[in-house]
């Protein structure tokens, strides 16, 4: 399987070769359009060669370039959870289903980042994005979906892996390569993330999704944030972050700013 990582500022966008076309997994923040185009050019892929975008969930750092990409190539089919439709239309990261940061150290890091970036021309994270209105051509998935059934001629399937957000999905290829979006992560490990992403809606559900990923014969995990890693890391770290240590309110505070 040919996998290309178009690494943006914080988000990994993956291109997977499928016959003469490419599947794109996730996009970036909406301010990263030029960077995205440059990265695409660097690997000699044109937007016209993208047949599908699979959106792992609705968050701003994953869906931000949808409108730009579809403006450039209206034939791209966007694949997402059926639960992403309304969330994309709202234009902001969902916090109505609860959630918080994995621990106090992450909360502290985020406050420091806010302090440092204040007034220094750094792009502020607002957790908002240009709303995306699903088109007739888009594919809303529910439960388990074989890639073949959505016109992607590769061995694999899409499964629901909620917990980070209600609409999180993962792409599980038959060879064990698993593209999980934010259902797992490999960054800020020094702050005790333990392969969790920093924001989680429901910790129990999050780890249940890990169990699902493991039982679906995952081998190599490709997260949207950080480097790929072996599934053994998920097995070893399952349940390590506790719900009672989550910091609940910072995210909503950030949303109001
Ligand atoms: Zn996310």
PDB file of N, CA and C in Angstrom, residues 98-199:
ATOM      1  N   UNK A  98     -20.103  16.888  26.042  1.00  0.00           N
ATOM      2  CA  UNK A  98     -19.161  16.778  27.158  1.00  0.00           C
ATOM      3  C   UNK A  98     -17.730  16.757  26.680  1.00  0.00           C
ATOM      4  N   UNK A  99     -16.837  16.597  27.631  1.00  0.00           N
ATOM      5  CA  UNK A  99     -15.441  16.464  27.243  1.00  0.00           C
ATOM      6  C   UNK A  99     -14.518  17.349  28.036  1.00  0.00           C
ATOM      7  N   UNK A 100     -13.244  17.081  27.878  1.00  0.00           N
ATOM      8  CA  UNK A 100     -12.226  17.852  28.570  1.00  0.00           C
ATOM      9  C   UNK A 100     -10.846  17.403  28.148  1.00  0.00           C
ATOM     10  N   UNK A 101      -9.872  17.976  28.809  1.00  0.00           N
ATOM     11  CA  UNK A 101      -8.475  17.671  28.493  1.00  0.00           C
ATOM     12  C   UNK A 101      -8.015  16.479  29.332  1.00  0.00           C
ATOM     13  N   UNK A 102      -7.078  15.706  28.792  1.00  0.00           N
ATOM     14  CA  UNK A 102      -6.750  14.436  29.461  1.00  0.00           C
ATOM     15  C   UNK A 102      -6.215  14.599  30.878  1.00  0.00           C
ATOM     16  N   UNK A 103      -5.483  15.683  31.142  1.00  0.00           N
ATOM     17  CA  UNK A 103      -4.996  15.870  32.521  1.00  0.00           C
ATOM     18  C   UNK A 103      -4.595  17.324  32.776  1.00  0.00           C
ATOM     19  N   UNK A 104      -4.165  17.605  33.994  1.00  0.00           N
ATOM     20  CA  UNK A 104      -3.829  18.977  34.403  1.00  0.00           C
ATOM     21  C   UNK A 104      -2.593  19.513  33.686  1.00  0.00           C
ATOM     22  N   UNK A 105      -1.646  18.599  33.389  1.00  0.00           N
ATOM     23  CA  UNK A 105      -0.427  19.067  32.710  1.00  0.00           C
ATOM     24  C   UNK A 105      -0.751  19.619  31.322  1.00  0.00           C
ATOM     25  N   UNK A 106      -1.670  18.963  30.632  1.00  0.00           N
ATOM     26  CA  UNK A 106      -2.085  19.449  29.313  1.00  0.00           C
ATOM     27  C   UNK A 106      -2.788  20.804  29.468  1.00  0.00           C
ATOM     28  N   UNK A 107      -3.599  20.906  30.467  1.00  0.00           N
ATOM     29  CA  UNK A 107      -4.310  22.158  30.725  1.00  0.00           C
ATOM     30  C   UNK A 107      -3.308  23.298  30.955  1.00  0.00           C
ATOM     31  N   UNK A 108      -2.263  22.991  31.746  1.00  0.00           N
ATOM     32  CA  UNK A 108      -1.224  23.974  32.030  1.00  0.00           C
ATOM     33  C   UNK A 108      -0.481  24.367  30.755  1.00  0.00           C
ATOM     34  N   UNK A 109      -0.139  23.365  29.954  1.00  0.00           N
ATOM     35  CA  UNK A 109       0.548  23.623  28.678  1.00  0.00           C
ATOM     36  C   UNK A 109      -0.274  24.559  27.798  1.00  0.00           C
ATOM     37  N   UNK A 110      -1.571  24.299  27.753  1.00  0.00           N
ATOM     38  CA  UNK A 110      -2.446  25.103  26.912  1.00  0.00           C
ATOM     39  C   UNK A 110      -2.551  26.538  27.436  1.00  0.00           C
ATOM     40  N   UNK A 111      -2.578  26.676  28.759  1.00  0.00           N
ATOM     41  CA  UNK A 111      -2.634  28.047  29.308  1.00  0.00           C
ATOM     42  C   UNK A 111      -1.337  28.787  28.993  1.00  0.00           C
ATOM     43  N   UNK A 112      -0.212  28.082  29.104  1.00  0.00           N
ATOM     44  CA  UNK A 112       1.081  28.706  28.785  1.00  0.00           C
ATOM     45  C   UNK A 112       1.134  29.126  27.330  1.00  0.00           C
ATOM     46  N   UNK A 113       0.657  28.236  26.471  1.00  0.00           N
ATOM     47  CA  UNK A 113       0.653  28.512  25.038  1.00  0.00           C
ATOM     48  C   UNK A 113      -0.170  29.765  24.748  1.00  0.00           C
ATOM     49  N   UNK A 114      -1.285  29.873  25.450  1.00  0.00           N
ATOM     50  CA  UNK A 114      -2.169  31.020  25.264  1.00  0.00           C
ATOM     51  C   UNK A 114      -1.481  32.307  25.693  1.00  0.00           C
ATOM     52  N   UNK A 115      -0.774  32.206  26.808  1.00  0.00           N
ATOM     53  CA  UNK A 115      -0.062  33.347  27.360  1.00  0.00           C
ATOM     54  C   UNK A 115       1.031  33.814  26.394  1.00  0.00           C
ATOM     55  N   UNK A 116       1.802  32.859  25.887  1.00  0.00           N
ATOM     56  CA  UNK A 116       2.928  33.165  25.009  1.00  0.00           C
ATOM     57  C   UNK A 116       2.447  33.715  23.676  1.00  0.00           C
ATOM     58  N   UNK A 117       1.382  33.093  23.135  1.00  0.00           N
ATOM     59  CA  UNK A 117       0.940  33.491  21.793  1.00  0.00           C
ATOM     60  C   UNK A 117       0.130  34.784  21.815  1.00  0.00           C
ATOM     61  N   UNK A 118      -0.272  35.206  23.007  1.00  0.00           N
ATOM     62  CA  UNK A 118      -1.106  36.402  23.120  1.00  0.00           C
ATOM     63  C   UNK A 118      -0.467  37.630  22.469  1.00  0.00           C
ATOM     64  N   UNK A 119      -1.133  38.159  21.447  1.00  0.00           N
ATOM     65  CA  UNK A 119      -0.676  39.395  20.816  1.00  0.00           C
ATOM     66  C   UNK A 119       0.601  39.265  20.021  1.00  0.00           C
ATOM     67  N   UNK A 120       1.008  38.059  19.725  1.00  0.00           N
ATOM     68  CA  UNK A 120       2.251  37.909  18.967  1.00  0.00           C
ATOM     69  C   UNK A 120       2.007  37.481  17.522  1.00  0.00           C
ATOM     70  N   UNK A 121       0.782  37.711  17.075  1.00  0.00           N
ATOM     71  CA  UNK A 121       0.486  37.402  15.679  1.00  0.00           C
ATOM     72  C   UNK A 121       0.395  35.919  15.389  1.00  0.00           C
ATOM     73  N   UNK A 122       0.380  35.115  16.433  1.00  0.00           N
ATOM     74  CA  UNK A 122       0.221  33.683  16.215  1.00  0.00           C
ATOM     75  C   UNK A 122      -1.251  33.426  15.933  1.00  0.00           C
ATOM     76  N   UNK A 123      -1.527  32.524  14.991  1.00  0.00           N
ATOM     77  CA  UNK A 123      -2.926  32.246  14.670  1.00  0.00           C
ATOM     78  C   UNK A 123      -3.603  31.658  15.905  1.00  0.00           C
ATOM     79  N   UNK A 124      -4.631  32.342  16.350  1.00  0.00           N
ATOM     80  CA  UNK A 124      -5.341  31.881  17.556  1.00  0.00           C
ATOM     81  C   UNK A 124      -6.265  30.731  17.206  1.00  0.00           C
ATOM     82  N   UNK A 125      -6.280  29.736  18.041  1.00  0.00           N
ATOM     83  CA  UNK A 125      -7.205  28.638  17.812  1.00  0.00           C
ATOM     84  C   UNK A 125      -8.566  29.010  18.372  1.00  0.00           C
ATOM     85  N   UNK A 126      -9.538  29.111  17.487  1.00  0.00           N
ATOM     86  CA  UNK A 126     -10.866  29.522  17.921  1.00  0.00           C
ATOM     87  C   UNK A 126     -11.791  28.325  18.031  1.00  0.00           C
ATOM     88  N   UNK A 127     -11.375  27.185  17.479  1.00  0.00           N
ATOM     89  CA  UNK A 127     -12.188  25.970  17.429  1.00  0.00           C
ATOM     90  C   UNK A 127     -13.393  26.135  16.509  1.00  0.00           C
ATOM     91  N   UNK A 128     -13.329  27.180  15.683  1.00  0.00           N
ATOM     92  CA  UNK A 128     -14.394  27.385  14.700  1.00  0.00           C
ATOM     93  C   UNK A 128     -13.842  27.150  13.302  1.00  0.00           C
ATOM     94  N   UNK A 129     -14.719  26.878  12.378  1.00  0.00           N
ATOM     95  CA  UNK A 129     -14.291  26.671  10.995  1.00  0.00           C
ATOM     96  C   UNK A 129     -15.420  27.079  10.066  1.00  0.00           C
ATOM     97  N   UNK A 130     -15.100  27.234   8.785  1.00  0.00           N
ATOM     98  CA  UNK A 130     -16.124  27.522   7.801  1.00  0.00           C
ATOM     99  C   UNK A 130     -17.104  26.356   7.764  1.00  0.00           C
ATOM    100  N   UNK A 131     -18.361  26.596   8.018  1.00  0.00           N
ATOM    101  CA  UNK A 131     -19.315  25.479   8.003  1.00  0.00           C
ATOM    102  C   UNK A 131     -19.247  24.719   6.682  1.00  0.00           C
ATOM    103  N   UNK A 132     -19.494  23.442   6.757  1.00  0.00           N
ATOM    104  CA  UNK A 132     -19.545  22.642   5.540  1.00  0.00           C
ATOM    105  C   UNK A 132     -20.928  22.033   5.411  1.00  0.00           C
ATOM    106  N   UNK A 133     -21.530  22.274   4.267  1.00  0.00           N
ATOM    107  CA  UNK A 133     -22.856  21.735   4.018  1.00  0.00           C
ATOM    108  C   UNK A 133     -22.699  20.487   3.162  1.00  0.00           C
ATOM    109  N   UNK A 134     -23.158  19.350   3.677  1.00  0.00           N
ATOM    110  CA  UNK A 134     -22.985  18.108   2.911  1.00  0.00           C
ATOM    111  C   UNK A 134     -23.741  18.189   1.593  1.00  0.00           C
ATOM    112  N   UNK A 135     -23.141  17.572   0.576  1.00  0.00           N
ATOM    113  CA  UNK A 135     -23.726  17.595  -0.760  1.00  0.00           C
ATOM    114  C   UNK A 135     -24.361  16.236  -1.049  1.00  0.00           C
ATOM    115  N   UNK A 136     -25.150  16.169  -2.088  1.00  0.00           N
ATOM    116  CA  UNK A 136     -25.811  14.918  -2.468  1.00  0.00           C
ATOM    117  C   UNK A 136     -24.821  13.795  -2.709  1.00  0.00           C
ATOM    118  N   UNK A 137     -23.694  14.186  -3.214  1.00  0.00           N
ATOM    119  CA  UNK A 137     -22.630  13.251  -3.600  1.00  0.00           C
ATOM    120  C   UNK A 137     -21.900  12.624  -2.406  1.00  0.00           C
ATOM    121  N   UNK A 138     -22.053  13.236  -1.233  1.00  0.00           N
ATOM    122  CA  UNK A 138     -21.296  12.776  -0.064  1.00  0.00           C
ATOM    123  C   UNK A 138     -21.822  11.442   0.460  1.00  0.00           C
ATOM    124  N   UNK A 139     -20.938  10.750   1.161  1.00  0.00           N
ATOM    125  CA  UNK A 139     -21.298   9.425   1.671  1.00  0.00           C
ATOM    126  C   UNK A 139     -21.291   9.454   3.189  1.00  0.00           C
ATOM    127  N   UNK A 140     -22.457   9.243   3.794  1.00  0.00           N
ATOM    128  CA  UNK A 140     -22.555   9.220   5.259  1.00  0.00           C
ATOM    129  C   UNK A 140     -22.562   7.765   5.707  1.00  0.00           C
ATOM    130  N   UNK A 141     -21.594   7.401   6.543  1.00  0.00           N
ATOM    131  CA  UNK A 141     -21.501   5.994   6.955  1.00  0.00           C
ATOM    132  C   UNK A 141     -22.020   5.812   8.379  1.00  0.00           C
ATOM    133  N   UNK A 142     -22.470   4.601   8.631  1.00  0.00           N
ATOM    134  CA  UNK A 142     -23.018   4.242   9.941  1.00  0.00           C
ATOM    135  C   UNK A 142     -22.620   2.794  10.202  1.00  0.00           C
ATOM    136  N   UNK A 143     -22.188   2.502  11.408  1.00  0.00           N
ATOM    137  CA  UNK A 143     -21.767   1.127  11.705  1.00  0.00           C
ATOM    138  C   UNK A 143     -20.499   0.784  10.948  1.00  0.00           C
ATOM    139  N   UNK A 144     -20.459  -0.427  10.405  1.00  0.00           N
ATOM    140  CA  UNK A 144     -19.268  -0.857   9.666  1.00  0.00           C
ATOM    141  C   UNK A 144     -19.514  -0.736   8.174  1.00  0.00           C
ATOM    142  N   UNK A 145     -18.558  -0.202   7.457  1.00  0.00           N
ATOM    143  CA  UNK A 145     -18.726  -0.015   6.011  1.00  0.00           C
ATOM    144  C   UNK A 145     -17.493  -0.530   5.277  1.00  0.00           C
ATOM    145  N   UNK A 146     -17.682  -1.441   4.368  1.00  0.00           N
ATOM    146  CA  UNK A 146     -16.571  -1.929   3.546  1.00  0.00           C
ATOM    147  C   UNK A 146     -16.163  -0.831   2.556  1.00  0.00           C
ATOM    148  N   UNK A 147     -14.876  -0.675   2.348  1.00  0.00           N
ATOM    149  CA  UNK A 147     -14.404   0.349   1.402  1.00  0.00           C
ATOM    150  C   UNK A 147     -14.941   0.087  -0.006  1.00  0.00           C
ATOM    151  N   UNK A 148     -15.035  -1.170  -0.360  1.00  0.00           N
ATOM    152  CA  UNK A 148     -15.560  -1.526  -1.694  1.00  0.00           C
ATOM    153  C   UNK A 148     -16.969  -0.978  -1.916  1.00  0.00           C
ATOM    154  N   UNK A 149     -17.750  -0.905  -0.820  1.00  0.00           N
ATOM    155  CA  UNK A 149     -19.131  -0.442  -0.932  1.00  0.00           C
ATOM    156  C   UNK A 149     -19.252   1.066  -1.138  1.00  0.00           C
ATOM    157  N   UNK A 150     -18.156   1.788  -0.932  1.00  0.00           N
ATOM    158  CA  UNK A 150     -18.218   3.236  -1.174  1.00  0.00           C
ATOM    159  C   UNK A 150     -17.329   3.622  -2.360  1.00  0.00           C
ATOM    160  N   UNK A 151     -17.065   2.619  -3.201  1.00  0.00           N
ATOM    161  CA  UNK A 151     -16.331   2.897  -4.433  1.00  0.00           C
ATOM    162  C   UNK A 151     -14.827   3.009  -4.272  1.00  0.00           C
ATOM    163  N   UNK A 152     -14.302   2.497  -3.162  1.00  0.00           N
ATOM    164  CA  UNK A 152     -12.849   2.492  -2.968  1.00  0.00           C
ATOM    165  C   UNK A 152     -12.376   1.053  -3.113  1.00  0.00           C
ATOM    166  N   UNK A 153     -11.649   0.786  -4.175  1.00  0.00           N
ATOM    167  CA  UNK A 153     -11.275  -0.591  -4.479  1.00  0.00           C
ATOM    168  C   UNK A 153     -10.025  -1.034  -3.699  1.00  0.00           C
ATOM    169  N   UNK A 154     -10.157  -1.061  -2.390  1.00  0.00           N
ATOM    170  CA  UNK A 154      -9.071  -1.505  -1.508  1.00  0.00           C
ATOM    171  C   UNK A 154      -9.679  -2.415  -0.446  1.00  0.00           C
ATOM    172  N   UNK A 155      -8.858  -3.325   0.085  1.00  0.00           N
ATOM    173  CA  UNK A 155      -9.350  -4.242   1.119  1.00  0.00           C
ATOM    174  C   UNK A 155      -9.337  -3.539   2.474  1.00  0.00           C
ATOM    175  N   UNK A 156     -10.505  -3.277   2.991  1.00  0.00           N
ATOM    176  CA  UNK A 156     -10.553  -2.626   4.288  1.00  0.00           C
ATOM    177  C   UNK A 156     -11.945  -2.128   4.591  1.00  0.00           C
ATOM    178  N   UNK A 157     -12.086  -1.532   5.771  1.00  0.00           N
ATOM    179  CA  UNK A 157     -13.410  -1.051   6.159  1.00  0.00           C
ATOM    180  C   UNK A 157     -13.298   0.176   7.047  1.00  0.00           C
ATOM    181  N   UNK A 158     -14.433   0.830   7.200  1.00  0.00           N
ATOM    182  CA  UNK A 158     -14.528   1.976   8.116  1.00  0.00           C
ATOM    183  C   UNK A 158     -15.325   1.507   9.328  1.00  0.00           C
ATOM    184  N   UNK A 159     -14.818   1.822  10.516  1.00  0.00           N
ATOM    185  CA  UNK A 159     -15.558   1.471  11.732  1.00  0.00           C
ATOM    186  C   UNK A 159     -15.781   2.736  12.570  1.00  0.00           C
ATOM    187  N   UNK A 160     -16.753   2.688  13.430  1.00  0.00           N
ATOM    188  CA  UNK A 160     -17.017   3.829  14.321  1.00  0.00           C
ATOM    189  C   UNK A 160     -16.110   3.730  15.544  1.00  0.00           C
ATOM    190  N   UNK A 161     -15.378   4.797  15.826  1.00  0.00           N
ATOM    191  CA  UNK A 161     -14.482   4.812  16.993  1.00  0.00           C
ATOM    192  C   UNK A 161     -14.694   6.097  17.799  1.00  0.00           C
ATOM    193  N   UNK A 162     -15.861   6.255  18.400  1.00  0.00           N
ATOM    194  CA  UNK A 162     -16.173   7.477  19.137  1.00  0.00           C
ATOM    195  C   UNK A 162     -15.422   7.579  20.464  1.00  0.00           C
ATOM    196  N   UNK A 163     -15.556   8.721  21.109  1.00  0.00           N
ATOM    197  CA  UNK A 163     -14.884   8.932  22.401  1.00  0.00           C
ATOM    198  C   UNK A 163     -14.180  10.281  22.363  1.00  0.00           C
ATOM    199  N   UNK A 164     -13.378  10.488  21.328  1.00  0.00           N
ATOM    200  CA  UNK A 164     -12.779  11.816  21.132  1.00  0.00           C
ATOM    201  C   UNK A 164     -13.883  12.785  20.727  1.00  0.00           C
ATOM    202  N   UNK A 165     -14.712  12.345  19.800  1.00  0.00           N
ATOM    203  CA  UNK A 165     -15.907  13.092  19.400  1.00  0.00           C
ATOM    204  C   UNK A 165     -16.953  12.030  19.084  1.00  0.00           C
ATOM    205  N   UNK A 166     -18.211  12.423  18.993  1.00  0.00           N
ATOM    206  CA  UNK A 166     -19.247  11.407  18.758  1.00  0.00           C
ATOM    207  C   UNK A 166     -19.173  10.850  17.339  1.00  0.00           C
ATOM    208  N   UNK A 167     -18.546  11.612  16.426  1.00  0.00           N
ATOM    209  CA  UNK A 167     -18.566  11.215  15.013  1.00  0.00           C
ATOM    210  C   UNK A 167     -17.238  10.624  14.539  1.00  0.00           C
ATOM    211  N   UNK A 168     -16.377  10.206  15.458  1.00  0.00           N
ATOM    212  CA  UNK A 168     -15.057   9.700  15.051  1.00  0.00           C
ATOM    213  C   UNK A 168     -15.161   8.334  14.363  1.00  0.00           C
ATOM    214  N   UNK A 169     -14.488   8.221  13.227  1.00  0.00           N
ATOM    215  CA  UNK A 169     -14.413   6.937  12.518  1.00  0.00           C
ATOM    216  C   UNK A 169     -12.956   6.604  12.231  1.00  0.00           C
ATOM    217  N   UNK A 170     -12.657   5.323  12.014  1.00  0.00           N
ATOM    218  CA  UNK A 170     -11.304   4.890  11.675  1.00  0.00           C
ATOM    219  C   UNK A 170     -11.353   4.031  10.427  1.00  0.00           C
ATOM    220  N   UNK A 171     -10.260   4.073   9.674  1.00  0.00           N
ATOM    221  CA  UNK A 171     -10.161   3.288   8.445  1.00  0.00           C
ATOM    222  C   UNK A 171      -9.190   2.146   8.713  1.00  0.00           C
ATOM    223  N   UNK A 172      -9.705   0.932   8.661  1.00  0.00           N
ATOM    224  CA  UNK A 172      -8.931  -0.252   9.003  1.00  0.00           C
ATOM    225  C   UNK A 172      -8.646  -1.042   7.734  1.00  0.00           C
ATOM    226  N   UNK A 173      -7.376  -1.073   7.312  1.00  0.00           N
ATOM    227  CA  UNK A 173      -7.050  -1.840   6.126  1.00  0.00           C
ATOM    228  C   UNK A 173      -6.737  -3.284   6.518  1.00  0.00           C
ATOM    229  N   UNK A 174      -7.017  -4.169   5.581  1.00  0.00           N
ATOM    230  CA  UNK A 174      -6.850  -5.605   5.818  1.00  0.00           C
ATOM    231  C   UNK A 174      -5.419  -5.961   6.241  1.00  0.00           C
ATOM    232  N   UNK A 175      -4.438  -5.187   5.778  1.00  0.00           N
ATOM    233  CA  UNK A 175      -3.038  -5.493   6.115  1.00  0.00           C
ATOM    234  C   UNK A 175      -2.655  -4.998   7.516  1.00  0.00           C
ATOM    235  N   UNK A 176      -3.585  -4.394   8.244  1.00  0.00           N
ATOM    236  CA  UNK A 176      -3.301  -3.960   9.610  1.00  0.00           C
ATOM    237  C   UNK A 176      -2.999  -2.480   9.745  1.00  0.00           C
ATOM    238  N   UNK A 177      -2.806  -1.799   8.620  1.00  0.00           N
ATOM    239  CA  UNK A 177      -2.611  -0.348   8.690  1.00  0.00           C
ATOM    240  C   UNK A 177      -3.935   0.312   9.071  1.00  0.00           C
ATOM    241  N   UNK A 178      -3.891   1.090  10.147  1.00  0.00           N
ATOM    242  CA  UNK A 178      -5.122   1.656  10.686  1.00  0.00           C
ATOM    243  C   UNK A 178      -5.007   3.170  10.832  1.00  0.00           C
ATOM    244  N   UNK A 179      -5.916   3.873  10.168  1.00  0.00           N
ATOM    245  CA  UNK A 179      -5.901   5.342  10.187  1.00  0.00           C
ATOM    246  C   UNK A 179      -7.019   5.787  11.114  1.00  0.00           C
ATOM    247  N   UNK A 180      -6.623   6.312  12.268  1.00  0.00           N
ATOM    248  CA  UNK A 180      -7.592   6.462  13.360  1.00  0.00           C
ATOM    249  C   UNK A 180      -7.978   7.907  13.661  1.00  0.00           C
ATOM    250  N   UNK A 181      -7.485   8.856  12.900  1.00  0.00           N
ATOM    251  CA  UNK A 181      -7.792  10.254  13.207  1.00  0.00           C
ATOM    252  C   UNK A 181      -7.308  10.587  14.602  1.00  0.00           C
ATOM    253  N   UNK A 182      -8.223  11.024  15.477  1.00  0.00           N
ATOM    254  CA  UNK A 182      -7.854  11.348  16.858  1.00  0.00           C
ATOM    255  C   UNK A 182      -8.312  10.276  17.851  1.00  0.00           C
ATOM    256  N   UNK A 183      -8.665   9.103  17.340  1.00  0.00           N
ATOM    257  CA  UNK A 183      -9.043   8.008  18.245  1.00  0.00           C
ATOM    258  C   UNK A 183      -7.825   7.494  19.013  1.00  0.00           C
ATOM    259  N   UNK A 184      -6.639   7.924  18.585  1.00  0.00           N
ATOM    260  CA  UNK A 184      -5.393   7.717  19.336  1.00  0.00           C
ATOM    261  C   UNK A 184      -4.450   8.807  18.845  1.00  0.00           C
ATOM    262  N   UNK A 185      -3.381   9.073  19.586  1.00  0.00           N
ATOM    263  CA  UNK A 185      -2.448  10.122  19.164  1.00  0.00           C
ATOM    264  C   UNK A 185      -1.061   9.781  19.681  1.00  0.00           C
ATOM    265  N   UNK A 186      -0.073  10.413  19.095  1.00  0.00           N
ATOM    266  CA  UNK A 186       1.306  10.155  19.526  1.00  0.00           C
ATOM    267  C   UNK A 186       2.048  11.483  19.643  1.00  0.00           C
ATOM    268  N   UNK A 187       1.533  12.362  20.480  1.00  0.00           N
ATOM    269  CA  UNK A 187       2.229  13.629  20.701  1.00  0.00           C
ATOM    270  C   UNK A 187       2.018  14.131  22.132  1.00  0.00           C
ATOM    271  N   UNK A 188       2.884  15.066  22.536  1.00  0.00           N
ATOM    272  CA  UNK A 188       2.896  15.581  23.904  1.00  0.00           C
ATOM    273  C   UNK A 188       2.964  14.442  24.927  1.00  0.00           C
ATOM    274  N   UNK A 189       3.721  13.402  24.578  1.00  0.00           N
ATOM    275  CA  UNK A 189       3.848  12.236  25.470  1.00  0.00           C
ATOM    276  C   UNK A 189       4.442  12.645  26.815  1.00  0.00           C
ATOM    277  N   UNK A 190       5.352  13.635  26.783  1.00  0.00           N
ATOM    278  CA  UNK A 190       5.997  14.072  28.029  1.00  0.00           C
ATOM    279  C   UNK A 190       4.989  14.620  29.038  1.00  0.00           C
ATOM    280  N   UNK A 191       3.822  15.022  28.540  1.00  0.00           N
ATOM    281  CA  UNK A 191       2.800  15.562  29.437  1.00  0.00           C
ATOM    282  C   UNK A 191       1.791  14.488  29.854  1.00  0.00           C
ATOM    283  N   UNK A 192       2.147  13.249  29.605  1.00  0.00           N
ATOM    284  CA  UNK A 192       1.317  12.153  30.100  1.00  0.00           C
ATOM    285  C   UNK A 192       0.091  11.848  29.264  1.00  0.00           C
ATOM    286  N   UNK A 193       0.176  12.073  27.949  1.00  0.00           N
ATOM    287  CA  UNK A 193      -0.985  11.783  27.110  1.00  0.00           C
ATOM    288  C   UNK A 193      -1.182  10.275  26.921  1.00  0.00           C
ATOM    289  N   UNK A 194      -0.095   9.518  26.971  1.00  0.00           N
ATOM    290  CA  UNK A 194      -0.170   8.047  26.870  1.00  0.00           C
ATOM    291  C   UNK A 194      -1.012   7.575  25.682  1.00  0.00           C
ATOM    292  N   UNK A 195      -0.701   8.120  24.530  1.00  0.00           N
ATOM    293  CA  UNK A 195      -1.331   7.763  23.252  1.00  0.00           C
ATOM    294  C   UNK A 195      -2.798   8.217  23.133  1.00  0.00           C
ATOM    295  N   UNK A 196      -3.238   9.033  24.109  1.00  0.00           N
ATOM    296  CA  UNK A 196      -4.553   9.659  23.965  1.00  0.00           C
ATOM    297  C   UNK A 196      -4.354  11.012  23.282  1.00  0.00           C
ATOM    298  N   UNK A 197      -5.400  11.481  22.619  1.00  0.00           N
ATOM    299  CA  UNK A 197      -5.370  12.833  22.107  1.00  0.00           C
ATOM    300  C   UNK A 197      -5.690  13.757  23.291  1.00  0.00           C
ATOM    301  N   UNK A 198      -5.410  15.055  23.181  1.00  0.00           N
ATOM    302  CA  UNK A 198      -5.539  15.916  24.372  1.00  0.00           C
ATOM    303  C   UNK A 198      -6.987  16.174  24.814  1.00  0.00           C
ATOM    304  N   UNK A 199      -7.904  16.220  23.856  1.00  0.00           N
ATOM    305  CA  UNK A 199      -9.312  16.463  24.203  1.00  0.00           C
ATOM    306  C   UNK A 199     -10.130  15.200  23.965  1.00  0.00           C
TER     307      UNK A 199
END
